[in-house]
Tab-separated table of C-alpha atoms and ligand atoms in Angstrom:
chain	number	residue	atom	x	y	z
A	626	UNK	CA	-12.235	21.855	24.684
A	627	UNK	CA	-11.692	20.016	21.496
A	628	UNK	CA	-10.685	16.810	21.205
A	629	UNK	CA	-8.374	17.005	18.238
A	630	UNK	CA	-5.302	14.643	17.910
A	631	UNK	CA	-2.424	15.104	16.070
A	632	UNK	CA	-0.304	11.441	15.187
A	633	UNK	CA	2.766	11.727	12.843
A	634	UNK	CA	2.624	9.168	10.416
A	635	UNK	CA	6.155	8.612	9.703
A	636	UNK	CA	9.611	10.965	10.530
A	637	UNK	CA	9.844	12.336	6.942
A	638	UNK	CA	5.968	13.207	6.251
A	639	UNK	CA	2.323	12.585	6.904
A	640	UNK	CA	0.311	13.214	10.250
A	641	UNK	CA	-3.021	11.773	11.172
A	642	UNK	CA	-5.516	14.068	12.522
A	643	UNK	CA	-7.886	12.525	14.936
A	644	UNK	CA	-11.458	13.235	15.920
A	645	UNK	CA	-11.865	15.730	12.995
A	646	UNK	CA	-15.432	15.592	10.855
A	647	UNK	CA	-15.338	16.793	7.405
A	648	UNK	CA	-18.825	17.014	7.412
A	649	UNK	CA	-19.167	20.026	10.181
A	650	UNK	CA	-17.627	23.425	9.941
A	651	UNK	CA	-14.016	23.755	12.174
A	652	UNK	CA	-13.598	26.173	14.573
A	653	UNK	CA	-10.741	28.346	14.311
A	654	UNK	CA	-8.859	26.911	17.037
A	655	UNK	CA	-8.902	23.357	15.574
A	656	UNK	CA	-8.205	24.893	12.293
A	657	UNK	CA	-5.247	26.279	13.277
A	658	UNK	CA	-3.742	23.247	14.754
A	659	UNK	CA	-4.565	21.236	11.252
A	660	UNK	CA	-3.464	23.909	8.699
A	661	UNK	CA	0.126	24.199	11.189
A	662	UNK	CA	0.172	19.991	11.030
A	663	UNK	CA	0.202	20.749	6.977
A	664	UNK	CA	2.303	22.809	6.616
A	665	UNK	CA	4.836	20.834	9.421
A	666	UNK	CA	4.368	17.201	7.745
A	667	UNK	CA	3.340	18.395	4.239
A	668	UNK	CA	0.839	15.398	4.276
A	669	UNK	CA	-2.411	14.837	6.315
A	670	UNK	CA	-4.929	12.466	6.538
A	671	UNK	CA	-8.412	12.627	8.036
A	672	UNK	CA	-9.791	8.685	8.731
A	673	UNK	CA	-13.231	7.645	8.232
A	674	UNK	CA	-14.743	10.306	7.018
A	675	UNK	CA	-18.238	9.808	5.146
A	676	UNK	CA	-18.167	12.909	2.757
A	677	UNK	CA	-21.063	13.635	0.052
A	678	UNK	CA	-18.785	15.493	-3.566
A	679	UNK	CA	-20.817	18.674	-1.553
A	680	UNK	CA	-19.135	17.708	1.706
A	681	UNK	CA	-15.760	17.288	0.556
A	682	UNK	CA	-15.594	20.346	-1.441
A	683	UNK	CA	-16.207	22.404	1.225
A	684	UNK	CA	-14.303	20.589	3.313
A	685	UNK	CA	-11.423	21.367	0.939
A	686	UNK	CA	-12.143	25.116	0.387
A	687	UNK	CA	-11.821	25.237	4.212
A	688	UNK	CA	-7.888	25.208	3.291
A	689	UNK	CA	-7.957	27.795	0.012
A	690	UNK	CA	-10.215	28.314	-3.040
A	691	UNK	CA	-10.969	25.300	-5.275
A	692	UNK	CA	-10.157	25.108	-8.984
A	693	UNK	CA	-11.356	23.055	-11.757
A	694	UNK	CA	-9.135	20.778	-13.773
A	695	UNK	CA	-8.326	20.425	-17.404
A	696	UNK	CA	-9.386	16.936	-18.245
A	697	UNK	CA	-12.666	18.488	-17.699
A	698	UNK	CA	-13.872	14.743	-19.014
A	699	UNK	CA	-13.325	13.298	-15.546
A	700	UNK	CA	-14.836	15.910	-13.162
A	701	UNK	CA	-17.892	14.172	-11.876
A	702	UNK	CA	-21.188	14.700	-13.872
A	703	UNK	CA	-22.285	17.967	-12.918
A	704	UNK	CA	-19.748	18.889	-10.946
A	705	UNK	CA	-16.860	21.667	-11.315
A	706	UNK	CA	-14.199	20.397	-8.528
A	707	UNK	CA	-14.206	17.190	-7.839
A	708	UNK	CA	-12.163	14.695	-10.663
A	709	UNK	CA	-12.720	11.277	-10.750
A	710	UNK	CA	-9.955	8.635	-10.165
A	711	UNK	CA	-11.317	5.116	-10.739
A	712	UNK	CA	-11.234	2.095	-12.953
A	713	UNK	CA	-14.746	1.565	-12.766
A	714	UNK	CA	-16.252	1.484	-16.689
A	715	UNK	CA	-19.836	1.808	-17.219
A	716	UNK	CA	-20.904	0.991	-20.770
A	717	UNK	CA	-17.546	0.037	-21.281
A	718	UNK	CA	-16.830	4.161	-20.793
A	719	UNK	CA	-14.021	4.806	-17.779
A	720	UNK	CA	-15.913	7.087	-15.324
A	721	UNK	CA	-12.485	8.328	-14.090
A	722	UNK	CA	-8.967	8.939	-14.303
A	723	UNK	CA	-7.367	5.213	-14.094
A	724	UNK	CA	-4.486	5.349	-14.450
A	725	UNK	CA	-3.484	9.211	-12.595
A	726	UNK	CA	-0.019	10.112	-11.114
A	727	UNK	CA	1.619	7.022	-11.650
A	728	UNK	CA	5.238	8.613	-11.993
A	729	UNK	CA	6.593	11.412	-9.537
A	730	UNK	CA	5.019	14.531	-10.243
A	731	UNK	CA	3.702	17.784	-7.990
A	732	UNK	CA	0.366	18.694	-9.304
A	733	UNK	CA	-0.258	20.050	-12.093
A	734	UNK	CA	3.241	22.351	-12.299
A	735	UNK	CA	3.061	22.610	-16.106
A	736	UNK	CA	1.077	25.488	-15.398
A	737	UNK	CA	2.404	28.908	-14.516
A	738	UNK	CA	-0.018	28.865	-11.625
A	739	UNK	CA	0.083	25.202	-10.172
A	740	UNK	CA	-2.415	24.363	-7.543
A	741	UNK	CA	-1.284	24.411	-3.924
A	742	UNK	CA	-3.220	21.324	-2.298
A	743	UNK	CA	-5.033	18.465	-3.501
A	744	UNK	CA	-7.835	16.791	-1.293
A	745	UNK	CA	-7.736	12.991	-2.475
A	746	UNK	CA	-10.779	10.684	-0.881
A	747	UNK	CA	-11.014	6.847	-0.972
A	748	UNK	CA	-14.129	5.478	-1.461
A	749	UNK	CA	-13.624	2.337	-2.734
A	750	UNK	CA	-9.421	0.496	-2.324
A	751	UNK	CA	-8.180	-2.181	-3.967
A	752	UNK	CA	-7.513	-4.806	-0.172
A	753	UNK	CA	-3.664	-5.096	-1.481
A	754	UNK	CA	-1.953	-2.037	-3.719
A	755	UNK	CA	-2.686	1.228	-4.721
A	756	UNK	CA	-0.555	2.959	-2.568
A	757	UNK	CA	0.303	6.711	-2.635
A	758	UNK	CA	4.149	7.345	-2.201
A	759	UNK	CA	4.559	11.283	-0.839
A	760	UNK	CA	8.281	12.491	-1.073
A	761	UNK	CA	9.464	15.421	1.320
A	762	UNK	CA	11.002	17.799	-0.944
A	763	UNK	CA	12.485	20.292	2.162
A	764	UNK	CA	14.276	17.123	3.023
A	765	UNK	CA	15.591	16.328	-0.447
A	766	UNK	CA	16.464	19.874	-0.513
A	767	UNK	CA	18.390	19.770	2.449
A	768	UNK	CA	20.526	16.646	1.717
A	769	UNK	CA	21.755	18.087	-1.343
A	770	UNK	CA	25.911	18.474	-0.956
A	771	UNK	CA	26.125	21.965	-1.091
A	772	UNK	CA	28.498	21.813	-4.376
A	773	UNK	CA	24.701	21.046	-5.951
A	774	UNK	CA	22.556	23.645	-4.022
A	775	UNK	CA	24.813	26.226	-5.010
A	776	UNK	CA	25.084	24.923	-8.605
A	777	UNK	CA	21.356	25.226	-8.818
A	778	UNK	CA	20.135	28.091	-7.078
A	779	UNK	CA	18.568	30.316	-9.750
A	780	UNK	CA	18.100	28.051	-12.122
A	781	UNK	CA	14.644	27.346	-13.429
A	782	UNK	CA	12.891	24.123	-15.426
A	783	UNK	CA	10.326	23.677	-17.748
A	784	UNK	CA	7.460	21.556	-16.850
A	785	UNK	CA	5.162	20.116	-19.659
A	786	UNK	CA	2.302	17.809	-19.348
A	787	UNK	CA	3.136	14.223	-20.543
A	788	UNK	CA	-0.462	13.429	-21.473
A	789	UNK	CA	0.183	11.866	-25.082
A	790	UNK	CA	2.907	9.623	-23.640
A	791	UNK	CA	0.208	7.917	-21.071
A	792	UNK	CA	-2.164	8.095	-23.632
A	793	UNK	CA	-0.029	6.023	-25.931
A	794	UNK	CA	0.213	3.177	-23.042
A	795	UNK	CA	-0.974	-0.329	-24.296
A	796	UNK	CA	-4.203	-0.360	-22.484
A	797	UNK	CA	-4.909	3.518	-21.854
A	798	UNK	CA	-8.492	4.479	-21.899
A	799	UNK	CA	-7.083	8.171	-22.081
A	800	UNK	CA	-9.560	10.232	-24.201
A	801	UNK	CA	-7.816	12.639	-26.868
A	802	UNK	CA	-7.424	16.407	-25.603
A	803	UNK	CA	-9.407	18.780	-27.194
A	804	UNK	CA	-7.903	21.877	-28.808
A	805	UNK	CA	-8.555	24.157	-25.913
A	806	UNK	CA	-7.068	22.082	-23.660
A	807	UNK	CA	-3.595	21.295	-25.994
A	808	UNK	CA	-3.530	25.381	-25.895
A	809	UNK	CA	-4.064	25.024	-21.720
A	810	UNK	CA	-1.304	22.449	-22.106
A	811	UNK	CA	1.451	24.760	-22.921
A	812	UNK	CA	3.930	24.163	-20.354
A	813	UNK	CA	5.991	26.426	-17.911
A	814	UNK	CA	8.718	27.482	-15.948
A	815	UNK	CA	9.795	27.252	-12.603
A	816	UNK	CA	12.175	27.662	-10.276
A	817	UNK	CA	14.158	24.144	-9.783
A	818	UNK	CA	14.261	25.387	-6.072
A	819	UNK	CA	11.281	27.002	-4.599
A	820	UNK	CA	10.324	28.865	-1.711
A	821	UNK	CA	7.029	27.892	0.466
A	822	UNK	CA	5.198	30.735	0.670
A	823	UNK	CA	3.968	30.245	4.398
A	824	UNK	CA	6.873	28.371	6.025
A	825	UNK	CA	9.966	30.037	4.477
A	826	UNK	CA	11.711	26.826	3.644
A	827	UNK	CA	13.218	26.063	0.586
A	828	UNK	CA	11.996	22.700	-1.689
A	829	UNK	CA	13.337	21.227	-4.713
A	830	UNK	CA	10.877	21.727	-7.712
A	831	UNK	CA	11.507	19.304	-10.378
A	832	UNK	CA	10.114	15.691	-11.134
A	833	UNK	CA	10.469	12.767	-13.819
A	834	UNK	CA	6.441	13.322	-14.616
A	835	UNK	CA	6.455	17.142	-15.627
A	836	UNK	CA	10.216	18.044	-15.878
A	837	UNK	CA	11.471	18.072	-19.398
A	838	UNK	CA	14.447	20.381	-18.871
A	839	UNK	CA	16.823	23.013	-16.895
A	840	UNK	CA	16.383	26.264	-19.141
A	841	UNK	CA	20.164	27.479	-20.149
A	842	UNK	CA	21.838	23.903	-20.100
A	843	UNK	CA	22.894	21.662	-23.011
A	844	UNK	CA	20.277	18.706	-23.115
A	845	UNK	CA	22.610	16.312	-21.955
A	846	UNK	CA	23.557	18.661	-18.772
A	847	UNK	CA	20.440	19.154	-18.131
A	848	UNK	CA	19.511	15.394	-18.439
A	849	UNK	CA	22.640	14.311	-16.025
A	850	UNK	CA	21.411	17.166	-13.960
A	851	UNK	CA	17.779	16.159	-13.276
A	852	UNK	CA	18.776	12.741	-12.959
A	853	UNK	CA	20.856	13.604	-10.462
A	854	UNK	CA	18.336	15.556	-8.662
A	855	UNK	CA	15.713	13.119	-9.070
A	856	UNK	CA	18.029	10.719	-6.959
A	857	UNK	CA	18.107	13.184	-3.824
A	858	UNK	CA	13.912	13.744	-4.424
A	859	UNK	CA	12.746	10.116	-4.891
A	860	UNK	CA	15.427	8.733	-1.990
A	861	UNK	CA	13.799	6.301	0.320
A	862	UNK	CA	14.976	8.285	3.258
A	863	UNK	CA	12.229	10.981	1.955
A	864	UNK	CA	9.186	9.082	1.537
A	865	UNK	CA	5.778	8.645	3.157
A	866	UNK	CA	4.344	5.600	2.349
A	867	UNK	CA	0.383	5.867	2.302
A	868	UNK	CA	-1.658	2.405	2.214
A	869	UNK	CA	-5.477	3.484	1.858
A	870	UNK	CA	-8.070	2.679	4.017
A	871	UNK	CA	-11.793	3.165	2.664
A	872	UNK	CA	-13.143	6.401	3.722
A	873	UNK	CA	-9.356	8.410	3.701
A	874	UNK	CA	-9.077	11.367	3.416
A	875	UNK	CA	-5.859	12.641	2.160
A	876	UNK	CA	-4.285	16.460	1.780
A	877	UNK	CA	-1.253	16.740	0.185
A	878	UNK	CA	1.092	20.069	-0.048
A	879	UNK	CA	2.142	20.166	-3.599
A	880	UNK	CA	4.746	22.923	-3.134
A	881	UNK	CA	7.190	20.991	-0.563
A	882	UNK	CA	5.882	17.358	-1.879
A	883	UNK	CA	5.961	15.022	-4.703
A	884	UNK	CA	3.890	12.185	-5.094
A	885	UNK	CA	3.301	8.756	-7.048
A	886	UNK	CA	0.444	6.427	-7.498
A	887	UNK	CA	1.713	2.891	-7.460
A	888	UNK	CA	-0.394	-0.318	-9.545
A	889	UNK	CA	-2.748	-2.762	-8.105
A	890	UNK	CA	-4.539	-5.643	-9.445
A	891	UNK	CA	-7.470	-3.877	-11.786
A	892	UNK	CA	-9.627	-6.973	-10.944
A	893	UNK	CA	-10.213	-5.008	-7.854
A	894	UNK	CA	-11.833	-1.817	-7.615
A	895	UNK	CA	-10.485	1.753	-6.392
A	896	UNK	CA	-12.447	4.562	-6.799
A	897	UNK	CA	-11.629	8.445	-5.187
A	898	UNK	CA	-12.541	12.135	-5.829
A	899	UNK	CA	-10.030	14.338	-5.878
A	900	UNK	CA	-10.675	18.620	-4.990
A	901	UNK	CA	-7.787	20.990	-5.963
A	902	UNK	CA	-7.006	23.831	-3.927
A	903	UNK	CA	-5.421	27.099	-5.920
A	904	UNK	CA	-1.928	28.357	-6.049
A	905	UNK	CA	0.133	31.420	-6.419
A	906	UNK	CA	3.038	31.488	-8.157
A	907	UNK	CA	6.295	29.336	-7.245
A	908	UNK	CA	9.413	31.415	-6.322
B	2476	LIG	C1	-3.618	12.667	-7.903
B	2476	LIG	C2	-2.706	11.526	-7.882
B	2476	LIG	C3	-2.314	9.421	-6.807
B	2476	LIG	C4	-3.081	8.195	-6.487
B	2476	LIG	O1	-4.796	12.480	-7.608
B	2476	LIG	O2	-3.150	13.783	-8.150
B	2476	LIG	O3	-1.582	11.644	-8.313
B	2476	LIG	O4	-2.516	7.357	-5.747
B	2476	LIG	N1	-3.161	10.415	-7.311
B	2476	LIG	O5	-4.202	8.025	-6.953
B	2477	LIG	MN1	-1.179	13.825	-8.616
């Protein structure tokens, strides 16, 4: 009999799984009590795990197929799935992403196929800061007045990558995008709310990272609109609060979540991979 525990980490989102190695295949069984934690608390996180970038890719594809990522400059040497968040610099060169996600944002959506899941590891956290805010976008969904669902069912959004606005940052170490990658940069459009494939439920689908605007509206309705919606999916009432330890392991649902990476002291060091698990189209 297996010995796998399932701890909710708050009331909104996030459950721990305990007793769980990355490192050796799952039975079904245990599988299918993880994959239904997912999909119930959007957010899970596997403790102390000790995972090679081998180990925790195939930990991830356990959960979907993997895909690459554009800023192909921060995959790890080598390596086709697993990114690089860190403010480590050697040569004076960042070796990762430093300054990722720090804004609401679902992954990747400015693509017409966003990726499903992420698969975020700490292996090195700053002792104070850092944290990863995870808001529960069923639950902003669902308090919505229903004046505002109904005014927004149907309508869709256009997400774009905000790249050259981090890149402009006082201090960003942001590379310049190649050509190929501006064309992969294109933008898209989704629904504003959006149907999870394998529960049913219904999320909102728009953030302040990717969100430029509500296709159909004047730019000021659509501003006052977003804004308005941003206020029901950033509420305190929705969020998961996740303080790293060394050696997390963190899956995130990025078609009923959003998430933000908040600042810490960059005298201290915090270095993660990242593995992105594939998509299908939001509807
Ligand atoms: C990401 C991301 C948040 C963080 O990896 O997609 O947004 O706290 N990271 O590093
Ligand atoms: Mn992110």
């Amino acid at each position: 009999m297996s010995r796998l525990e399932i701890k909710p980490l708050s009331a909104v989102a996030g459950a721990e799984v305990i007793g769980l190695d990355g490192n050796v295949p799952i039975a079904d069984a245990d599988f299918a009590r993880v994959h239904k934690a997912w999909l119930d608390s959007c957010v899970i996180v596997f403790r102390d795990q000790r995972l090679s970038p081998d180990a925790h890719e195939s930990f991830s594809a356990r959960f979907g197929p993997l895909k690459g990522h554009v800023l192909k400059q921060y995959l790890l040497p080598g390596r086709q799935f697993t990114l690089v968040l860190s403010n480590k610099k050697v040569n004076g060169e960042a070796v990762g992403l430093e300054d990722a996600g720090r804004y609401w944002h679902s992954d990747v959506s400015y693509e017409d196929v966003p990726p499903m899941a992420s698969m975020l590891y700490g292996l090195e956290i700053p002792p104070t800061g850092g944290d990863t805010l995870f808001a529960n976008q069923y639950a902003a969904y669902t308090n919505l007045p229903q004046a505002l669902r109904d005014r927004i069912a149907g309508l869709k959004a256009r997400h774009v990558f905000n790249y050259g606005k981090i890149q402009a940052e006082p201090g960003s170490a942001r590379k310049p995008l190649t050509e190929e990658q501006q064309k992969q940069l294109a933008g898209a459009v989704h629904p504003v709310v959006r149907t999870h494939p394998e529960s049913g439920r219904k999320a909102l689908y728009v953030s302040p990272g990717f969100t430029v605007a509500i296709e159909g509206l004047a730019a000021d309705e659509s501003k006052s609109l977003l804004q308005e919606l941003i206020g029901y999916a950033t509420a305190p009432e929705v969020i998961y609060r996740h303080v790293w330890k060394p050696f997390d392991a963190v899956l995130w649902d990025n078609r009923c979540l959003m998430h933000h990476a908040t600042t810490y002291d960059p005298t201290y060091t915090r270095h993660m991979h990242r593995t992105t698990i594939a998509g299908t189209r939001p509807f």
